[in-house]
mmCIF file of N, CA and C and ligand atoms in Angstrom:
data_model
loop_
_atom_site.group_PDB
_atom_site.id
_atom_site.type_symbol
_atom_site.label_atom_id
_atom_site.label_comp_id
_atom_site.label_asym_id
_atom_site.label_seq_id
_atom_site.Cartn_x
_atom_site.Cartn_y
_atom_site.Cartn_z
ATOM 1 N N MET A 1 18.029 -20.697 -9.067
ATOM 2 C CA MET A 1 17.042 -19.754 -8.521
ATOM 3 C C MET A 1 17.262 -19.508 -7.036
ATOM 4 N N SER A 2 17.152 -18.294 -6.642
ATOM 5 C CA SER A 2 17.365 -17.951 -5.233
ATOM 6 C C SER A 2 16.287 -16.967 -4.778
ATOM 7 N N LEU A 3 15.073 -17.239 -5.185
ATOM 8 C CA LEU A 3 13.996 -16.333 -4.795
ATOM 9 C C LEU A 3 13.538 -16.638 -3.373
ATOM 10 N N ARG A 4 13.240 -15.577 -2.636
ATOM 11 C CA ARG A 4 12.870 -15.736 -1.219
ATOM 12 C C ARG A 4 11.370 -15.843 -1.024
ATOM 13 N N GLY A 5 10.623 -15.475 -2.036
ATOM 14 C CA GLY A 5 9.166 -15.495 -1.899
ATOM 15 C C GLY A 5 8.569 -14.292 -2.585
ATOM 16 N N ILE A 6 7.297 -14.095 -2.343
ATOM 17 C CA ILE A 6 6.628 -12.945 -2.956
ATOM 18 C C ILE A 6 6.952 -11.696 -2.132
ATOM 19 N N HIS A 7 7.524 -10.704 -2.784
ATOM 20 C CA HIS A 7 7.842 -9.439 -2.114
ATOM 21 C C HIS A 7 6.617 -8.532 -2.051
ATOM 22 N N HIS A 8 5.898 -8.453 -3.161
ATOM 23 C CA HIS A 8 4.653 -7.676 -3.173
ATOM 24 C C HIS A 8 3.807 -8.030 -4.384
ATOM 25 N N VAL A 9 2.562 -7.612 -4.310
ATOM 26 C CA VAL A 9 1.669 -7.631 -5.463
ATOM 27 C C VAL A 9 1.442 -6.177 -5.854
ATOM 28 N N GLY A 10 1.631 -5.864 -7.119
ATOM 29 C CA GLY A 10 1.459 -4.492 -7.601
ATOM 30 C C GLY A 10 0.033 -4.268 -8.091
ATOM 31 N N VAL A 11 -0.542 -3.152 -7.662
ATOM 32 C CA VAL A 11 -1.913 -2.803 -8.038
ATOM 33 C C VAL A 11 -1.904 -1.402 -8.646
ATOM 34 N N ALA A 12 -2.415 -1.290 -9.868
ATOM 35 C CA ALA A 12 -2.487 0.018 -10.535
ATOM 36 C C ALA A 12 -3.769 0.725 -10.107
ATOM 37 N N ILE A 13 -3.601 1.979 -9.727
ATOM 38 C CA ILE A 13 -4.755 2.764 -9.252
ATOM 39 C C ILE A 13 -4.628 4.187 -9.819
ATOM 40 N N ALA A 14 -5.735 4.934 -9.822
ATOM 41 C CA ALA A 14 -5.711 6.272 -10.404
ATOM 42 C C ALA A 14 -5.218 7.311 -9.394
ATOM 43 N N ASP A 15 -5.620 7.184 -8.144
ATOM 44 C CA ASP A 15 -5.357 8.223 -7.137
ATOM 45 C C ASP A 15 -4.650 7.580 -5.949
ATOM 46 N N LEU A 16 -3.362 7.896 -5.783
ATOM 47 C CA LEU A 16 -2.562 7.209 -4.763
ATOM 48 C C LEU A 16 -3.049 7.528 -3.352
ATOM 49 N N ASP A 17 -3.339 8.797 -3.054
ATOM 50 C CA ASP A 17 -3.797 9.151 -1.699
ATOM 51 C C ASP A 17 -5.080 8.411 -1.342
ATOM 52 N N GLU A 18 -5.997 8.399 -2.299
ATOM 53 C CA GLU A 18 -7.279 7.739 -2.050
ATOM 54 C C GLU A 18 -7.091 6.239 -1.856
ATOM 55 N N ALA A 19 -6.239 5.633 -2.675
ATOM 56 C CA ALA A 19 -6.031 4.180 -2.583
ATOM 57 C C ALA A 19 -5.329 3.812 -1.274
ATOM 58 N N ILE A 20 -4.358 4.625 -0.846
ATOM 59 C CA ILE A 20 -3.695 4.362 0.439
ATOM 60 C C ILE A 20 -4.719 4.428 1.567
ATOM 61 N N ALA A 21 -5.553 5.458 1.549
ATOM 62 C CA ALA A 21 -6.568 5.602 2.601
ATOM 63 C C ALA A 21 -7.510 4.401 2.619
ATOM 64 N N THR A 22 -7.862 3.911 1.445
ATOM 65 C CA THR A 22 -8.752 2.747 1.367
ATOM 66 C C THR A 22 -8.079 1.505 1.930
ATOM 67 N N TYR A 23 -6.812 1.288 1.575
ATOM 68 C CA TYR A 23 -6.095 0.107 2.092
ATOM 69 C C TYR A 23 -5.878 0.211 3.601
ATOM 70 N N GLU A 24 -5.670 1.426 4.098
ATOM 71 C CA GLU A 24 -5.528 1.607 5.551
ATOM 72 C C GLU A 24 -6.842 1.280 6.252
ATOM 73 N N ARG A 25 -7.932 1.791 5.692
ATOM 74 C CA ARG A 25 -9.246 1.633 6.324
ATOM 75 C C ARG A 25 -9.721 0.186 6.264
ATOM 76 N N LEU A 26 -9.585 -0.437 5.096
ATOM 77 C CA LEU A 26 -10.139 -1.785 4.918
ATOM 78 C C LEU A 26 -9.231 -2.868 5.480
ATOM 79 N N PHE A 27 -7.912 -2.701 5.287
ATOM 80 C CA PHE A 27 -6.998 -3.814 5.547
ATOM 81 C C PHE A 27 -5.955 -3.510 6.612
ATOM 82 N N GLY A 28 -6.023 -2.317 7.227
ATOM 83 C CA GLY A 28 -5.038 -1.956 8.241
ATOM 84 C C GLY A 28 -3.639 -1.805 7.687
ATOM 85 N N ALA A 29 -3.523 -1.411 6.436
ATOM 86 C CA ALA A 29 -2.218 -1.284 5.787
ATOM 87 C C ALA A 29 -1.399 -0.169 6.433
ATOM 88 N N ILE A 30 -0.080 -0.375 6.448
ATOM 89 C CA ILE A 30 0.865 0.628 6.961
ATOM 90 C C ILE A 30 1.820 0.996 5.834
ATOM 91 N N VAL A 31 1.959 2.288 5.559
ATOM 92 C CA VAL A 31 2.835 2.735 4.472
ATOM 93 C C VAL A 31 4.292 2.565 4.888
ATOM 94 N N GLU A 32 5.050 1.799 4.120
ATOM 95 C CA GLU A 32 6.482 1.582 4.382
ATOM 96 C C GLU A 32 7.337 2.589 3.643
ATOM 97 N N HIS A 33 7.044 2.779 2.381
ATOM 98 C CA HIS A 33 7.801 3.677 1.519
ATOM 99 C C HIS A 33 6.813 4.306 0.552
ATOM 100 N N ARG A 34 7.128 5.523 0.169
ATOM 101 C CA ARG A 34 6.331 6.176 -0.856
ATOM 102 C C ARG A 34 7.245 7.103 -1.630
ATOM 103 N N GLY A 35 7.111 7.117 -2.947
ATOM 104 C CA GLY A 35 7.944 8.038 -3.699
ATOM 105 C C GLY A 35 7.738 7.916 -5.188
ATOM 106 N N LEU A 36 8.388 8.840 -5.905
ATOM 107 C CA LEU A 36 8.380 8.810 -7.364
ATOM 108 C C LEU A 36 9.449 7.847 -7.844
ATOM 109 N N ILE A 37 9.111 7.048 -8.834
ATOM 110 C CA ILE A 37 10.115 6.253 -9.536
ATOM 111 C C ILE A 37 10.206 6.853 -10.928
ATOM 112 N N GLU A 38 11.207 7.734 -11.092
ATOM 113 C CA GLU A 38 11.278 8.568 -12.292
ATOM 114 C C GLU A 38 11.302 7.738 -13.570
ATOM 115 N N GLY A 39 12.164 6.717 -13.573
ATOM 116 C CA GLY A 39 12.358 5.940 -14.786
ATOM 117 C C GLY A 39 11.121 5.173 -15.227
ATOM 118 N N GLN A 40 10.184 4.974 -14.325
ATOM 119 C CA GLN A 40 9.006 4.168 -14.655
ATOM 120 C C GLN A 40 7.745 5.013 -14.805
ATOM 121 N N GLY A 41 7.858 6.315 -14.561
ATOM 122 C CA GLY A 41 6.689 7.184 -14.700
ATOM 123 C C GLY A 41 5.589 6.871 -13.704
ATOM 124 N N VAL A 42 5.989 6.480 -12.480
ATOM 125 C CA VAL A 42 4.985 6.164 -11.462
ATOM 126 C C VAL A 42 5.309 6.836 -10.142
ATOM 127 N N GLU A 43 4.257 7.114 -9.385
ATOM 128 C CA GLU A 43 4.390 7.362 -7.964
ATOM 129 C C GLU A 43 3.863 6.104 -7.284
ATOM 130 N N ALA A 44 4.684 5.538 -6.398
ATOM 131 C CA ALA A 44 4.357 4.234 -5.832
ATOM 132 C C ALA A 44 4.430 4.272 -4.317
ATOM 133 N N ALA A 45 3.734 3.347 -3.687
ATOM 134 C CA ALA A 45 3.819 3.167 -2.239
ATOM 135 C C ALA A 45 3.827 1.684 -1.933
ATOM 136 N N TYR A 46 4.748 1.288 -1.046
ATOM 137 C CA TYR A 46 4.732 -0.059 -0.488
ATOM 138 C C TYR A 46 3.897 -0.020 0.783
ATOM 139 N N LEU A 47 2.911 -0.867 0.849
ATOM 140 C CA LEU A 47 2.058 -0.968 2.030
ATOM 141 C C LEU A 47 2.269 -2.319 2.682
ATOM 142 N N ARG A 48 2.516 -2.310 3.971
ATOM 143 C CA ARG A 48 2.655 -3.549 4.729
ATOM 144 C C ARG A 48 1.281 -3.951 5.254
ATOM 145 N N ILE A 49 0.929 -5.206 5.044
ATOM 146 C CA ILE A 49 -0.311 -5.736 5.611
ATOM 147 C C ILE A 49 0.045 -7.075 6.235
ATOM 148 N N GLY A 50 0.196 -7.100 7.563
ATOM 149 C CA GLY A 50 0.675 -8.310 8.224
ATOM 150 C C GLY A 50 2.040 -8.678 7.671
ATOM 151 N N ALA A 51 2.183 -9.946 7.259
ATOM 152 C CA ALA A 51 3.460 -10.394 6.710
ATOM 153 C C ALA A 51 3.565 -10.120 5.216
ATOM 154 N N GLY A 52 2.516 -9.565 4.621
ATOM 155 C CA GLY A 52 2.499 -9.344 3.174
ATOM 156 C C GLY A 52 2.693 -7.888 2.813
ATOM 157 N N ARG A 53 2.755 -7.653 1.514
ATOM 158 C CA ARG A 53 3.003 -6.291 1.046
ATOM 159 C C ARG A 53 2.295 -6.081 -0.286
ATOM 160 N N VAL A 54 1.713 -4.898 -0.424
ATOM 161 C CA VAL A 54 1.087 -4.481 -1.678
ATOM 162 C C VAL A 54 1.792 -3.215 -2.146
ATOM 163 N N GLU A 55 2.037 -3.111 -3.441
ATOM 164 C CA GLU A 55 2.568 -1.879 -4.017
ATOM 165 C C GLU A 55 1.446 -1.214 -4.796
ATOM 166 N N LEU A 56 1.110 -0.004 -4.406
ATOM 167 C CA LEU A 56 0.128 0.769 -5.169
ATOM 168 C C LEU A 56 0.878 1.642 -6.159
ATOM 169 N N LEU A 57 0.406 1.659 -7.399
ATOM 170 C CA LEU A 57 1.086 2.358 -8.488
ATOM 171 C C LEU A 57 0.139 3.341 -9.159
ATOM 172 N N ALA A 58 0.519 4.612 -9.158
ATOM 173 C CA ALA A 58 -0.232 5.630 -9.887
ATOM 174 C C ALA A 58 0.672 6.194 -10.978
ATOM 175 N N ALA A 59 0.118 6.437 -12.136
ATOM 176 C CA ALA A 59 0.902 6.967 -13.250
ATOM 177 C C ALA A 59 1.153 8.458 -13.049
ATOM 178 N N THR A 60 2.358 8.910 -13.428
ATOM 179 C CA THR A 60 2.627 10.347 -13.400
ATOM 180 C C THR A 60 2.223 11.002 -14.719
ATOM 181 N N GLY A 61 1.934 10.196 -15.738
ATOM 182 C CA GLY A 61 1.451 10.713 -17.021
ATOM 183 C C GLY A 61 0.726 9.610 -17.768
ATOM 184 N N GLU A 62 -0.089 10.005 -18.731
ATOM 185 C CA GLU A 62 -0.847 8.998 -19.486
ATOM 186 C C GLU A 62 0.065 8.149 -20.361
ATOM 187 N N ASP A 63 1.172 8.760 -20.810
ATOM 188 C CA ASP A 63 2.073 8.047 -21.709
ATOM 189 C C ASP A 63 3.186 7.362 -20.919
ATOM 190 N N SER A 64 2.780 6.501 -20.020
ATOM 191 C CA SER A 64 3.721 5.697 -19.230
ATOM 192 C C SER A 64 3.117 4.298 -19.170
ATOM 193 N N PRO A 65 3.912 3.302 -18.820
ATOM 194 C CA PRO A 65 3.357 1.948 -18.794
ATOM 195 C C PRO A 65 2.107 1.820 -17.916
ATOM 196 N N VAL A 66 2.146 2.394 -16.721
ATOM 197 C CA VAL A 66 0.971 2.285 -15.847
ATOM 198 C C VAL A 66 -0.178 3.159 -16.359
ATOM 199 N N GLY A 67 0.161 4.313 -16.934
ATOM 200 C CA GLY A 67 -0.875 5.162 -17.527
ATOM 201 C C GLY A 67 -1.613 4.442 -18.648
ATOM 202 N N ARG A 68 -0.843 3.755 -19.490
ATOM 203 C CA ARG A 68 -1.474 3.010 -20.587
ATOM 204 C C ARG A 68 -2.271 1.812 -20.061
ATOM 205 N N PHE A 69 -1.747 1.171 -19.024
ATOM 206 C CA PHE A 69 -2.466 0.051 -18.399
ATOM 207 C C PHE A 69 -3.823 0.527 -17.879
ATOM 208 N N LEU A 70 -3.836 1.658 -17.169
ATOM 209 C CA LEU A 70 -5.078 2.186 -16.597
ATOM 210 C C LEU A 70 -6.066 2.577 -17.690
ATOM 211 N N ALA A 71 -5.545 3.172 -18.766
ATOM 212 C CA ALA A 71 -6.428 3.592 -19.858
ATOM 213 C C ALA A 71 -7.059 2.382 -20.542
ATOM 214 N N ARG A 72 -6.277 1.318 -20.655
ATOM 215 C CA ARG A 72 -6.733 0.130 -21.380
ATOM 216 C C ARG A 72 -7.631 -0.752 -20.524
ATOM 217 N N ARG A 73 -7.270 -0.921 -19.247
ATOM 218 C CA ARG A 73 -7.926 -1.939 -18.427
ATOM 219 C C ARG A 73 -8.563 -1.412 -17.164
ATOM 220 N N GLY A 74 -8.295 -0.148 -16.817
ATOM 221 C CA GLY A 74 -8.803 0.379 -15.548
ATOM 222 C C GLY A 74 -7.946 -0.116 -14.396
ATOM 223 N N PRO A 75 -8.294 0.288 -13.174
ATOM 224 C CA PRO A 75 -7.505 -0.123 -12.018
ATOM 225 C C PRO A 75 -7.578 -1.629 -11.796
ATOM 226 N N GLY A 76 -6.508 -2.173 -11.222
ATOM 227 C CA GLY A 76 -6.506 -3.601 -10.919
ATOM 228 C C GLY A 76 -5.109 -4.141 -10.736
ATOM 229 N N MET A 77 -5.031 -5.465 -10.607
ATOM 230 C CA MET A 77 -3.734 -6.101 -10.395
ATOM 231 C C MET A 77 -2.834 -5.887 -11.592
ATOM 232 N N HIS A 78 -1.586 -5.505 -11.322
ATOM 233 C CA HIS A 78 -0.662 -5.114 -12.379
ATOM 234 C C HIS A 78 0.517 -6.074 -12.491
ATOM 235 N N HIS A 79 1.111 -6.459 -11.381
ATOM 236 C CA HIS A 79 2.254 -7.379 -11.434
ATOM 237 C C HIS A 79 2.454 -8.111 -10.117
ATOM 238 N N LEU A 80 3.290 -9.157 -10.215
ATOM 239 C CA LEU A 80 3.676 -9.969 -9.074
ATOM 240 C C LEU A 80 5.187 -9.837 -8.928
ATOM 241 N N ALA A 81 5.653 -9.538 -7.715
ATOM 242 C CA ALA A 81 7.093 -9.315 -7.526
ATOM 243 C C ALA A 81 7.687 -10.357 -6.594
ATOM 244 N N PHE A 82 8.777 -10.993 -7.043
ATOM 245 C CA PHE A 82 9.516 -11.952 -6.231
ATOM 246 C C PHE A 82 10.760 -11.282 -5.669
ATOM 247 N N GLU A 83 11.069 -11.614 -4.418
ATOM 248 C CA GLU A 83 12.248 -11.044 -3.765
ATOM 249 C C GLU A 83 13.471 -11.918 -4.030
ATOM 250 N N THR A 84 14.572 -11.245 -4.334
ATOM 251 C CA THR A 84 15.843 -11.925 -4.545
ATOM 252 C C THR A 84 16.953 -11.123 -3.886
ATOM 253 N N GLU A 85 18.099 -11.763 -3.670
ATOM 254 C CA GLU A 85 19.252 -11.040 -3.143
ATOM 255 C C GLU A 85 19.941 -10.241 -4.242
ATOM 256 N N ASP A 86 19.822 -10.722 -5.481
ATOM 257 C CA ASP A 86 20.646 -10.189 -6.567
ATOM 258 C C ASP A 86 19.837 -10.170 -7.867
ATOM 259 N N VAL A 87 19.319 -9.008 -8.205
ATOM 260 C CA VAL A 87 18.456 -8.894 -9.386
ATOM 261 C C VAL A 87 19.234 -9.230 -10.655
ATOM 262 N N ASP A 88 20.465 -8.754 -10.724
ATOM 263 C CA ASP A 88 21.272 -8.981 -11.920
ATOM 264 C C ASP A 88 21.480 -10.482 -12.166
ATOM 265 N N ARG A 89 21.824 -11.205 -11.111
ATOM 266 C CA ARG A 89 22.032 -12.644 -11.241
ATOM 267 C C ARG A 89 20.718 -13.340 -11.633
ATOM 268 N N GLU A 90 19.613 -12.885 -11.038
ATOM 269 C CA GLU A 90 18.308 -13.490 -11.335
ATOM 270 C C GLU A 90 17.944 -13.288 -12.804
ATOM 271 N N LEU A 91 18.277 -12.117 -13.338
ATOM 272 C CA LEU A 91 17.992 -11.848 -14.760
ATOM 273 C C LEU A 91 18.784 -12.788 -15.659
ATOM 274 N N ARG A 92 20.024 -13.049 -15.304
ATOM 275 C CA ARG A 92 20.838 -13.972 -16.111
ATOM 276 C C ARG A 92 20.268 -15.388 -16.057
ATOM 277 N N VAL A 93 19.810 -15.794 -14.865
ATOM 278 C CA VAL A 93 19.202 -17.127 -14.716
ATOM 279 C C VAL A 93 17.924 -17.217 -15.552
ATOM 280 N N LEU A 94 17.106 -16.179 -15.479
ATOM 281 C CA LEU A 94 15.844 -16.174 -16.218
ATOM 282 C C LEU A 94 16.090 -16.180 -17.724
ATOM 283 N N ALA A 95 17.042 -15.365 -18.176
ATOM 284 C CA ALA A 95 17.345 -15.312 -19.607
ATOM 285 C C ALA A 95 17.864 -16.660 -20.094
ATOM 286 N N ALA A 96 18.725 -17.287 -19.281
ATOM 287 C CA ALA A 96 19.273 -18.594 -19.670
ATOM 288 C C ALA A 96 18.170 -19.643 -19.738
ATOM 289 N N ALA A 97 17.106 -19.459 -18.940
ATOM 290 C CA ALA A 97 15.983 -20.400 -18.931
ATOM 291 C C ALA A 97 14.974 -20.082 -20.030
ATOM 292 N N GLY A 98 15.261 -19.041 -20.810
ATOM 293 C CA GLY A 98 14.418 -18.740 -21.962
ATOM 294 C C GLY A 98 13.319 -17.721 -21.715
ATOM 295 N N ALA A 99 13.311 -17.081 -20.548
ATOM 296 C CA ALA A 99 12.282 -16.085 -20.263
ATOM 297 C C ALA A 99 12.562 -14.793 -21.032
ATOM 298 N N GLN A 100 11.513 -14.207 -21.568
ATOM 299 C CA GLN A 100 11.649 -12.923 -22.252
ATOM 300 C C GLN A 100 11.676 -11.807 -21.213
ATOM 301 N N LEU A 101 12.756 -11.034 -21.218
ATOM 302 C CA LEU A 101 12.915 -9.972 -20.227
ATOM 303 C C LEU A 101 12.439 -8.635 -20.782
ATOM 304 N N ILE A 102 11.838 -7.823 -19.934
ATOM 305 C CA ILE A 102 11.568 -6.431 -20.293
ATOM 306 C C ILE A 102 12.803 -5.597 -19.973
ATOM 307 N N ASP A 103 13.412 -5.853 -18.823
ATOM 308 C CA ASP A 103 14.638 -5.154 -18.415
ATOM 309 C C ASP A 103 15.814 -6.120 -18.494
ATOM 310 N N GLU A 104 16.808 -5.741 -19.277
ATOM 311 C CA GLU A 104 18.018 -6.575 -19.390
ATOM 312 C C GLU A 104 18.955 -6.355 -18.213
ATOM 313 N N THR A 105 18.818 -5.209 -17.565
ATOM 314 C CA THR A 105 19.644 -4.882 -16.398
ATOM 315 C C THR A 105 18.732 -4.296 -15.317
ATOM 316 N N PRO A 106 19.146 -4.405 -14.047
ATOM 317 C CA PRO A 106 18.333 -3.851 -12.956
ATOM 318 C C PRO A 106 18.202 -2.338 -13.080
ATOM 319 N N ARG A 107 17.107 -1.822 -12.587
ATOM 320 C CA ARG A 107 16.950 -0.367 -12.533
ATOM 321 C C ARG A 107 16.447 0.027 -11.143
ATOM 322 N N PRO A 108 16.624 1.304 -10.781
ATOM 323 C CA PRO A 108 16.222 1.724 -9.445
ATOM 324 C C PRO A 108 14.712 1.698 -9.265
ATOM 325 N N GLY A 109 14.279 1.215 -8.112
ATOM 326 C CA GLY A 109 12.862 1.275 -7.736
ATOM 327 C C GLY A 109 12.698 2.244 -6.595
ATOM 328 N N LEU A 110 11.790 1.954 -5.684
ATOM 329 C CA LEU A 110 11.577 2.808 -4.514
ATOM 330 C C LEU A 110 12.808 2.742 -3.605
ATOM 331 N N GLU A 111 13.257 3.888 -3.107
ATOM 332 C CA GLU A 111 14.237 4.045 -2.027
ATOM 333 C C GLU A 111 15.202 2.891 -1.816
ATOM 334 N N GLY A 112 16.171 2.762 -2.697
ATOM 335 C CA GLY A 112 17.213 1.767 -2.477
ATOM 336 C C GLY A 112 16.901 0.381 -3.000
ATOM 337 N N PHE A 113 15.718 0.175 -3.549
ATOM 338 C CA PHE A 113 15.398 -1.113 -4.150
ATOM 339 C C PHE A 113 15.903 -1.161 -5.587
ATOM 340 N N GLN A 114 16.329 -2.363 -5.989
ATOM 341 C CA GLN A 114 16.660 -2.622 -7.388
ATOM 342 C C GLN A 114 15.569 -3.524 -7.951
ATOM 343 N N THR A 115 15.257 -3.328 -9.223
ATOM 344 C CA THR A 115 14.109 -4.024 -9.765
ATOM 345 C C THR A 115 14.291 -4.290 -11.251
ATOM 346 N N ALA A 116 13.599 -5.316 -11.740
ATOM 347 C CA ALA A 116 13.572 -5.593 -13.179
ATOM 348 C C ALA A 116 12.299 -6.369 -13.479
ATOM 349 N N PHE A 117 11.792 -6.188 -14.695
ATOM 350 C CA PHE A 117 10.527 -6.826 -15.074
ATOM 351 C C PHE A 117 10.743 -7.894 -16.139
ATOM 352 N N VAL A 118 9.942 -8.934 -16.024
ATOM 353 C CA VAL A 118 9.943 -10.063 -16.949
ATOM 354 C C VAL A 118 8.635 -10.015 -17.728
ATOM 355 N N HIS A 119 8.703 -10.278 -19.019
ATOM 356 C CA HIS A 119 7.538 -10.144 -19.883
ATOM 357 C C HIS A 119 6.402 -11.090 -19.461
ATOM 358 N N PRO A 120 5.156 -10.625 -19.529
ATOM 359 C CA PRO A 120 4.019 -11.485 -19.153
ATOM 360 C C PRO A 120 3.962 -12.804 -19.934
ATOM 361 N N ASP A 121 4.478 -12.813 -21.152
ATOM 362 C CA ASP A 121 4.452 -14.054 -21.935
ATOM 363 C C ASP A 121 5.286 -15.161 -21.285
ATOM 364 N N ALA A 122 6.227 -14.768 -20.424
ATOM 365 C CA ALA A 122 7.074 -15.770 -19.761
ATOM 366 C C ALA A 122 6.340 -16.475 -18.629
ATOM 367 N N ALA A 123 5.254 -15.865 -18.128
ATOM 368 C CA ALA A 123 4.610 -16.403 -16.918
ATOM 369 C C ALA A 123 3.085 -16.382 -17.051
ATOM 370 N N TYR A 124 2.601 -16.939 -18.153
ATOM 371 C CA TYR A 124 1.152 -17.160 -18.322
ATOM 372 C C TYR A 124 0.343 -15.876 -18.166
ATOM 373 N N GLY A 125 0.848 -14.818 -18.761
ATOM 374 C CA GLY A 125 0.081 -13.581 -18.804
ATOM 375 C C GLY A 125 0.290 -12.663 -17.612
ATOM 376 N N VAL A 126 1.144 -13.061 -16.678
ATOM 377 C CA VAL A 126 1.377 -12.249 -15.484
ATOM 378 C C VAL A 126 2.703 -11.490 -15.626
ATOM 379 N N LEU A 127 2.637 -10.163 -15.583
ATOM 380 C CA LEU A 127 3.852 -9.360 -15.523
ATOM 381 C C LEU A 127 4.565 -9.665 -14.206
ATOM 382 N N THR A 128 5.841 -10.017 -14.285
ATOM 383 C CA THR A 128 6.577 -10.449 -13.094
ATOM 384 C C THR A 128 7.766 -9.519 -12.881
ATOM 385 N N GLU A 129 8.044 -9.225 -11.635
ATOM 386 C CA GLU A 129 9.154 -8.360 -11.251
ATOM 387 C C GLU A 129 10.058 -9.143 -10.303
ATOM 388 N N VAL A 130 11.359 -8.912 -10.404
ATOM 389 C CA VAL A 130 12.276 -9.394 -9.363
ATOM 390 C C VAL A 130 12.858 -8.160 -8.695
ATOM 391 N N VAL A 131 12.936 -8.192 -7.361
ATOM 392 C CA VAL A 131 13.280 -7.000 -6.609
ATOM 393 C C VAL A 131 14.231 -7.366 -5.471
ATOM 394 N N SER A 132 15.152 -6.461 -5.187
ATOM 395 C CA SER A 132 16.077 -6.669 -4.059
ATOM 396 C C SER A 132 16.290 -5.350 -3.335
ATOM 397 N N GLY A 133 16.800 -5.433 -2.136
ATOM 398 C CA GLY A 133 17.210 -4.245 -1.403
ATOM 399 C C GLY A 133 16.152 -3.693 -0.488
ATOM 400 N N GLY A 134 16.338 -2.440 -0.122
ATOM 401 C CA GLY A 134 15.389 -1.774 0.751
ATOM 402 C C GLY A 134 15.855 -1.769 2.196
HETATM 403 CO CO1 CO B 201 6.526 -3.739 -8.039
#
């Protein structure tokens, strides 16, 4: 394992502009990156808050993972992301350790980030992401 720590906590929300404004007002958040992640059906923003980071996730359609999450559970915590140097290597380590992967190979995230998701069953009900780059 070569994880550097928690890269961000992902939060699913309905309205990205409104949620960014709320995080700015309440927590002094600063937007680092914002954009569409086509393959995941989300518009996302990384917000810096001190030494930490939150990713706000809005669905681009109802028939997407975040869209279904919002329909089923409403807004709230969606995933926990660990930072690594090498997502591909981390996936091989996780698979060898018996973790059920959602992504067998890394896929593009926000602006130059690589990312992959691990099934919630592998981590006590928490959807987990490994992320590199940026
Ligand atoms: Co994330």
